[in-house]
CSV table of C-alpha atoms in Angstrom, one decimal:
chain,number,residue,atom,x,y,z
A,7,MET,CA,-21.2,122.5,207.3
A,8,ILE,CA,-19.6,119.2,206.4
A,9,VAL,CA,-20.6,117.3,203.3
A,10,ARG,CA,-19.9,113.6,203.6
A,11,LEU,CA,-21.2,110.1,202.6
A,12,ALA,CA,-24.3,109.2,204.5
A,13,THR,CA,-24.3,106.4,207.1
A,14,ASP,CA,-27.0,104.3,208.5
A,15,ASN,CA,-27.2,106.8,211.4
A,16,ASP,CA,-28.4,109.4,208.9
A,17,PHE,CA,-31.5,107.5,207.9
A,18,PRO,CA,-33.8,109.4,210.4
A,19,GLY,CA,-32.4,112.6,209.1
A,20,PHE,CA,-33.4,111.7,205.5
A,21,LEU,CA,-36.9,111.0,206.8
A,22,GLY,CA,-36.9,114.4,208.5
A,23,LEU,CA,-35.9,116.1,205.3
A,24,ALA,CA,-38.5,114.1,203.4
A,25,ALA,CA,-41.2,115.3,205.8
A,26,GLN,CA,-40.5,118.9,204.9
A,27,VAL,CA,-41.2,118.3,201.2
A,28,GLU,CA,-44.0,115.8,201.0
A,29,ASP,CA,-46.3,118.5,199.7
A,30,TRP,CA,-44.1,118.8,196.6
A,31,PHE,CA,-42.9,115.2,196.1
A,32,GLY,CA,-45.8,113.2,197.5
A,33,PRO,CA,-45.7,110.7,200.4
A,34,MET,CA,-42.3,109.5,201.4
A,35,VAL,CA,-41.9,109.3,205.2
A,36,GLU,CA,-44.2,106.3,205.6
A,37,GLU,CA,-43.4,104.7,202.2
A,38,PRO,CA,-41.5,101.5,202.3
A,39,GLY,CA,-40.2,102.1,198.8
A,40,PHE,CA,-38.6,105.4,199.8
A,41,HIS,CA,-37.1,103.7,202.9
A,42,ARG,CA,-35.6,101.0,200.6
A,43,ALA,CA,-34.2,103.6,198.1
A,44,VAL,CA,-32.5,105.6,200.9
A,45,ARG,CA,-31.0,102.5,202.5
A,46,GLN,CA,-29.8,101.1,199.1
A,47,HIS,CA,-28.2,104.4,198.3
A,48,ILE,CA,-26.5,104.5,201.7
A,49,ASP,CA,-25.3,100.9,201.3
A,50,ALA,CA,-23.9,101.7,197.8
A,51,SER,CA,-22.1,104.8,199.0
A,52,ALA,CA,-24.3,106.9,196.7
A,53,ALA,CA,-25.9,109.1,199.4
A,54,LEU,CA,-24.5,112.3,200.6
A,55,VAL,CA,-25.5,114.5,203.6
A,56,ALA,CA,-24.7,118.1,204.6
A,57,ALA,CA,-24.3,118.1,208.3
A,58,GLY,CA,-24.3,121.1,210.5
A,59,SER,CA,-24.1,121.2,214.3
A,60,PRO,CA,-25.6,118.3,216.2
A,61,GLU,CA,-28.5,120.5,217.2
A,62,SER,CA,-29.4,121.5,213.6
A,63,GLY,CA,-29.6,117.9,212.3
A,64,LEU,CA,-29.1,117.3,208.6
A,65,LEU,CA,-29.0,120.5,206.5
A,66,GLY,CA,-29.5,118.5,203.3
A,67,GLY,CA,-29.3,115.1,201.6
A,68,LEU,CA,-28.7,113.8,198.1
A,69,LEU,CA,-29.1,110.4,196.5
A,70,PHE,CA,-27.2,109.8,193.2
A,71,GLY,CA,-26.4,107.1,190.8
A,72,GLY,CA,-25.9,106.0,187.2
A,73,THR,CA,-22.8,105.0,185.4
A,74,ALA,CA,-20.5,107.0,183.1
A,75,PRO,CA,-21.2,108.8,180.9
A,76,THR,CA,-24.7,109.5,182.4
A,77,HIS,CA,-25.2,110.2,186.1
A,78,HIS,CA,-28.4,110.9,187.9
A,79,VAL,CA,-29.5,113.0,190.9
A,80,HIS,CA,-32.3,110.8,192.2
A,81,TRP,CA,-33.2,113.1,195.1
A,82,LEU,CA,-31.9,116.4,196.6
A,83,VAL,CA,-33.5,118.2,199.5
A,84,VAL,CA,-32.2,121.0,201.6
A,85,SER,CA,-33.9,121.7,204.9
A,86,ALA,CA,-36.2,124.7,205.0
A,87,ALA,CA,-34.0,126.4,207.6
A,88,ALA,CA,-30.9,126.0,205.4
A,89,ARG,CA,-32.2,127.0,202.0
A,90,GLY,CA,-30.3,129.8,200.3
A,91,ARG,CA,-27.1,129.1,202.3
A,92,GLY,CA,-25.2,127.1,199.7
A,93,VAL,CA,-26.1,123.6,201.0
A,94,GLY,CA,-27.5,122.4,197.7
A,95,GLN,CA,-24.6,123.7,195.8
A,96,ALA,CA,-22.1,122.0,198.2
A,97,LEU,CA,-24.0,118.7,197.9
A,98,MET,CA,-23.9,118.9,194.1
A,99,ALA,CA,-20.2,119.8,194.0
A,100,GLU,CA,-19.3,116.8,196.1
A,101,ALA,CA,-21.6,114.5,194.0
A,102,GLU,CA,-19.9,115.8,190.8
A,103,ARG,CA,-16.4,115.2,192.4
A,104,ARG,CA,-17.4,111.7,193.2
A,105,PHE,CA,-18.9,111.1,189.7
A,106,GLY,CA,-15.5,111.8,188.5
A,107,PRO,CA,-14.3,114.1,185.7
A,108,GLY,CA,-16.2,114.2,182.4
A,109,PRO,CA,-16.9,113.8,179.7
A,110,GLY,CA,-20.4,112.9,180.9
A,111,THR,CA,-23.8,114.2,181.7
A,112,ILE,CA,-25.7,114.7,185.0
A,113,GLU,CA,-29.4,114.4,184.7
A,114,VAL,CA,-32.1,115.3,187.3
A,115,VAL,CA,-35.9,115.2,187.1
A,116,THR,CA,-37.3,118.3,188.8
A,117,PHE,CA,-40.6,120.2,188.9
A,118,GLY,CA,-42.2,121.2,185.6
A,119,ALA,CA,-42.7,125.0,185.1
A,120,ASP,CA,-46.4,124.8,186.1
A,121,HIS,CA,-45.8,122.8,189.3
A,122,PRO,CA,-46.5,124.9,192.5
A,123,GLY,CA,-43.2,123.6,194.0
A,124,ALA,CA,-41.3,125.0,191.1
A,125,VAL,CA,-41.4,128.5,192.5
A,126,THR,CA,-41.7,127.8,196.2
A,127,SER,CA,-38.8,125.4,196.3
A,128,GLY,CA,-36.6,127.3,193.9
A,129,ALA,CA,-35.5,124.0,192.4
A,130,ARG,CA,-35.7,125.0,188.7
A,131,ASP,CA,-33.7,128.2,189.4
A,132,PHE,CA,-31.2,126.3,191.4
A,133,TYR,CA,-30.4,123.9,188.6
A,134,LEU,CA,-30.3,126.7,186.0
A,135,ARG,CA,-27.8,128.5,188.2
A,136,LEU,CA,-25.6,125.4,188.2
A,137,GLY,CA,-25.6,125.3,184.4
A,138,PHE,CA,-28.3,122.7,183.8
A,139,THR,CA,-30.5,123.0,180.7
A,140,PRO,CA,-34.2,122.1,180.7
A,141,GLY,CA,-35.0,119.1,178.6
A,142,GLU,CA,-38.0,117.0,177.8
A,143,ALA,CA,-41.0,116.4,180.1
A,144,ALA,CA,-40.9,113.5,182.5
A,145,GLU,CA,-43.6,111.3,184.1
A,146,PRO,CA,-45.7,113.2,186.6
A,147,GLY,CA,-44.8,112.9,190.2
A,148,PRO,CA,-46.7,110.7,192.7
A,149,GLU,CA,-48.7,113.8,193.8
A,150,GLY,CA,-49.7,114.3,190.1
A,151,GLY,CA,-47.5,117.4,189.5
A,152,SER,CA,-45.6,117.9,186.3
A,153,ARG,CA,-41.9,117.0,186.0
A,154,GLN,CA,-39.1,117.9,183.6
A,155,VAL,CA,-35.6,116.5,182.9
A,156,PHE,CA,-32.7,118.9,183.4
A,157,ARG,CA,-29.2,118.1,182.1
A,158,ARG,CA,-25.7,119.4,182.5
A,159,VAL,CA,-22.7,118.3,180.5
A,160,MET,CA,-19.5,117.7,182.5
A,161,ALA,CA,-16.3,118.7,180.6
A,162,PRO,CA,-13.3,116.4,180.6
């Protein structure tokens, strides 16, 4: 697996990843706003991909942003076939390396505890394992499910 900055050639791979999680996140594949967000992150060098073999396609993708001292994970998806193999952790490690050393905070909005995707996706447990702490509730997702902010402080 190679984690690298995304290029325009990775756009179809982002749509493929999005198709796997629309049940949890709401419509994305056909949404112009999602297309714009992915392309803007790619253009700003704020999109990462985890690439496997050419046959496997993208194993995962991450969109990030913000400015010091607060950085944001805007979107992180690992393909169903690659979950539990360290892909998400590798993407987060590279994003943190690119954010630069602390002090600072990384924030992500993920599923609320009562959202069906919270257990199925493993997202909440994933962020907890990486040292994030649950924070306040966030606006519901486009599919109507609850969301919660998670934060992790980066040491200097």
